[in-house]
Amino acid sequence: MSYIKKLTYSILPIIRYIVLSYLVIFISYFIFYIFGYRDVSMFINNYGIYINLIFNIVYIFILSKKYRVRYMFSSKYIYHLLILGVSLSLFLNNIILLIRSSGDIVNVNKIILMISSVIVGPIIEEILYRYILISKLRCFNSRISSVIISSVIFSLSHNNIYSIIYSLILGLVLGVIYIRKVSVSNSIIVHSFANLSVLFIKGFNSYILLLSFILLIISVKILKRDYFIRQ
């Protein structure tokens, strides 16, 4: 089997998820359209986010059962991983805000946003892009190549150049964290707290940029000493 065929086979679970998620939204809107709803933006803002959240929760259970995902959160590294996720996210987003000067403001229910971006989103993305994709890529790639390829694919699932660059860097970190212990729980922790910190960013802050850089260096040094050396 050629490399392209193997790569295509590896990303099939991700393609399947994306197609199904859009299909669910399309079918839902079609049903609402039959009952007289015509405003697409109104449907997305008032119903689409809830439908998508429910779909993702159900899909997490399906993937967990199909691929036998095991979630084992250890307190040994949780604080270091937490700091890594927060500091990395704050540092990168402040640099983006410095360059971009402003971010997109999305009017979404705060509770739904919290559940979706901090809990459900990181879990399903880590299962798809780390647990499943890296495992499949490892069958015909080195560890480093698998992490890089998975990170590129992860970044391309985002919709603008800033998100792509941010997701590429975050994906590389998540891939390294995952593959060192082959633990999706560890990468979920980093991903979740990275997303959580984004919710509290209001604009560029030079003090937060400096503090996050310092915390990032400290967390990397600690993890390099403990997480990557000790078994």
Coordinates of C-alpha atoms in Angstrom, one line a residue:
M1 CA 0.0 0.0 0.0
S2 CA 1.4 3.4 -1.0
Y3 CA 2.1 6.1 1.6
I4 CA -0.8 8.3 0.4
K5 CA -3.2 5.5 0.8
K6 CA -1.9 4.8 4.3
L7 CA -2.2 8.5 5.2
T8 CA -5.7 8.7 3.8
Y9 CA -6.7 5.6 5.8
S10 CA -5.2 7.2 8.9
I11 CA -7.3 10.4 8.6
L12 CA -10.5 8.6 7.7
P13 CA -11.9 8.8 11.3
I14 CA -11.4 12.6 11.2
I15 CA -13.0 13.0 7.8
R16 CA -15.9 10.8 9.0
Y17 CA -16.4 13.0 12.1
I18 CA -16.3 16.3 10.1
V19 CA -18.8 15.0 7.5
L20 CA -21.1 13.6 10.1
S21 CA -21.1 16.8 12.2
Y22 CA -22.0 18.9 9.1
L23 CA -24.6 16.4 8.0
V24 CA -26.2 16.5 11.5
I25 CA -26.4 20.3 11.3
F26 CA -27.7 20.2 7.7
I27 CA -30.4 17.7 8.5
S28 CA -31.4 19.6 11.6
Y29 CA -31.7 22.9 9.7
F30 CA -33.7 21.1 7.0
I31 CA -36.2 19.9 9.6
F32 CA -36.4 23.4 11.1
Y33 CA -36.8 24.8 7.5
I34 CA -39.8 22.6 7.0
F35 CA -41.4 24.1 10.1
G36 CA -40.9 27.6 8.8
Y37 CA -37.5 28.7 10.0
R38 CA -35.6 30.6 7.2
D39 CA -32.9 32.5 9.0
V40 CA -29.7 30.4 9.0
S41 CA -27.7 32.6 11.4
M42 CA -30.6 32.5 13.9
F43 CA -30.8 28.7 13.6
I44 CA -27.0 28.4 14.2
N45 CA -26.9 30.8 17.1
N46 CA -30.0 29.5 18.9
Y47 CA -30.1 25.8 18.0
G48 CA -27.0 24.8 16.0
I49 CA -24.5 25.1 18.9
Y50 CA -26.7 22.9 21.1
I51 CA -27.2 20.3 18.4
N52 CA -23.4 20.3 17.7
L53 CA -22.7 19.9 21.5
I54 CA -25.0 17.0 21.9
F55 CA -23.6 15.4 18.7
N56 CA -20.0 15.7 20.1
I57 CA -20.9 14.2 23.4
V58 CA -22.6 11.2 21.8
Y59 CA -19.7 10.8 19.4
I60 CA -17.2 10.8 22.3
F61 CA -19.0 7.8 23.8
I62 CA -19.0 6.1 20.4
L63 CA -15.3 6.7 19.8
S64 CA -14.4 5.7 23.4
K65 CA -16.1 2.4 23.0
K66 CA -15.0 1.7 19.5
Y67 CA -11.3 2.5 20.1
R68 CA -11.3 1.4 23.7
V69 CA -10.1 4.8 25.0
R70 CA -9.0 4.8 28.7
Y71 CA -9.0 8.0 30.7
M72 CA -6.5 7.8 33.6
F73 CA -5.9 11.2 35.1
S74 CA -2.8 11.1 37.4
S75 CA -2.2 13.8 40.0
K76 CA 1.5 13.4 39.5
Y77 CA 1.8 15.7 36.5
I78 CA -1.5 17.4 36.5
Y79 CA -0.4 20.8 37.9
H80 CA 2.6 21.0 35.6
L81 CA 0.4 20.1 32.6
L82 CA -2.1 22.7 33.7
I83 CA 0.5 25.4 33.9
L84 CA 1.9 24.4 30.5
G85 CA -1.6 24.6 28.9
V86 CA -2.4 28.0 30.4
S87 CA 1.0 29.6 29.9
L88 CA 1.4 28.4 26.3
S89 CA -2.1 29.6 25.4
L90 CA -1.8 33.0 27.1
F91 CA 1.7 33.6 25.5
L92 CA 0.7 32.6 22.0
N93 CA -2.7 34.4 22.1
N94 CA -1.1 37.6 23.4
I95 CA 1.4 37.5 20.6
I96 CA -1.5 37.1 18.1
L97 CA -3.4 40.0 19.7
L98 CA -0.2 42.1 19.5
I99 CA 0.0 41.4 15.8
R100 CA -3.7 41.3 15.1
S101 CA -4.8 44.1 17.6
S102 CA -8.2 42.6 18.1
G103 CA -10.0 39.2 18.1
D104 CA -13.4 38.0 16.9
I105 CA -16.1 38.5 19.5
V106 CA -18.6 35.6 19.5
N107 CA -21.9 36.0 21.3
V108 CA -22.5 32.5 22.7
N109 CA -24.0 31.3 26.0
K110 CA -21.1 31.3 28.5
I111 CA -22.1 28.0 30.0
I112 CA -22.4 26.3 26.7
L113 CA -19.1 27.9 25.5
M114 CA -17.4 26.6 28.7
I115 CA -18.7 23.0 28.3
S116 CA -18.0 23.0 24.6
S117 CA -14.5 24.5 24.5
V118 CA -13.1 23.4 27.8
I119 CA -14.6 19.9 28.2
V120 CA -16.2 18.4 25.1
G121 CA -14.0 20.0 22.4
P122 CA -10.6 19.0 23.9
I123 CA -11.8 15.4 24.6
I124 CA -13.0 14.7 21.1
E125 CA -10.1 16.5 19.4
E126 CA -7.5 14.6 21.5
I127 CA -9.2 11.3 20.8
L128 CA -9.2 12.0 17.0
Y129 CA -6.0 13.9 16.5
R130 CA -3.8 12.3 19.1
Y131 CA -5.1 8.9 20.3
I132 CA -6.4 7.7 16.9
L133 CA -4.4 9.6 14.3
I134 CA -1.0 9.4 15.9
S135 CA -1.5 5.7 16.7
K136 CA -2.3 5.0 13.0
L137 CA 0.5 7.2 11.7
R138 CA 3.0 5.4 14.0
C139 CA 2.4 2.2 11.9
F140 CA 4.4 3.7 9.0
N141 CA 6.1 6.8 10.5
S142 CA 8.6 7.7 13.2
R143 CA 7.4 9.2 16.4
I144 CA 8.5 12.7 15.4
S145 CA 7.0 12.5 11.9
S146 CA 3.7 11.2 13.4
V147 CA 3.5 14.2 15.8
I148 CA 4.3 16.7 13.0
I149 CA 1.8 15.2 10.5
S150 CA -0.9 15.0 13.1
S151 CA -0.2 18.7 14.2
V152 CA -0.4 19.9 10.6
I153 CA -3.7 18.1 10.0
F154 CA -5.0 19.4 13.3
S155 CA -4.1 23.0 12.4
L156 CA -5.7 22.7 8.9
S157 CA -9.1 22.0 10.6
H158 CA -9.1 25.6 11.8
N159 CA -10.4 28.5 9.7
N160 CA -7.9 31.4 9.6
I161 CA -4.2 31.9 9.5
Y162 CA -3.9 32.9 13.2
S163 CA -5.8 29.9 14.3
I164 CA -3.9 27.7 12.0
I165 CA -0.5 28.9 13.4
Y166 CA -1.7 28.7 17.0
S167 CA -3.2 25.2 16.5
L168 CA 0.0 24.0 14.8
I169 CA 2.2 25.0 17.7
L170 CA -0.4 23.7 20.3
G171 CA -0.8 20.5 18.3
L172 CA 3.0 19.9 18.4
V173 CA 3.1 20.3 22.1
L174 CA 0.0 18.1 22.6
G175 CA 1.5 15.5 20.3
V176 CA 4.8 15.4 22.3
I177 CA 2.9 15.2 25.6
Y178 CA 0.7 12.4 24.3
I179 CA 3.3 10.3 22.7
R180 CA 5.8 10.4 25.6
K181 CA 3.4 8.5 27.9
V182 CA 0.8 7.4 25.2
S183 CA -1.8 9.0 27.5
V184 CA -4.7 10.9 25.9
S185 CA -5.7 12.1 29.4
N186 CA -2.5 14.1 29.7
S187 CA -3.0 15.9 26.4
I188 CA -6.6 16.5 27.3
I189 CA -5.5 18.4 30.5
V190 CA -3.2 20.6 28.5
H191 CA -5.7 21.2 25.8
S192 CA -8.6 21.9 28.2
F193 CA -6.7 24.5 30.2
A194 CA -5.3 26.1 27.1
N195 CA -8.8 26.6 25.9
L196 CA -10.0 27.8 29.3
S197 CA -7.4 30.5 29.5
V198 CA -8.6 31.9 26.1
L199 CA -12.0 32.6 27.6
F200 CA -10.5 35.2 30.0
I201 CA -8.4 37.0 27.4
K202 CA -9.9 40.4 26.7
G203 CA -7.0 42.0 24.8
F204 CA -3.2 42.3 24.6
N205 CA -1.5 42.7 27.9
S206 CA 2.3 43.0 28.1
Y207 CA 2.4 41.9 31.8
I208 CA 0.4 38.7 31.0
L209 CA 2.7 38.1 28.0
L210 CA 5.8 38.4 30.2
L211 CA 4.3 36.3 33.1
S212 CA 3.1 33.6 30.7
F213 CA 6.5 33.4 29.1
I214 CA 8.2 32.9 32.4
L215 CA 5.6 30.3 33.5
L216 CA 6.0 28.6 30.2
I217 CA 9.8 28.3 30.6
I218 CA 9.4 27.0 34.2
S219 CA 6.7 24.4 33.2
V220 CA 8.8 23.2 30.3
K221 CA 11.9 22.8 32.5
I222 CA 10.0 20.9 35.1
L223 CA 8.3 18.6 32.6
K224 CA 11.6 18.0 30.8
R225 CA 13.1 16.9 34.1
D226 CA 10.2 14.8 35.4
Y227 CA 7.7 14.0 32.7
F228 CA 10.1 13.2 29.8
I229 CA 12.9 11.5 31.8
R230 CA 11.2 9.6 34.5
Q231 CA 9.1 6.6 33.6

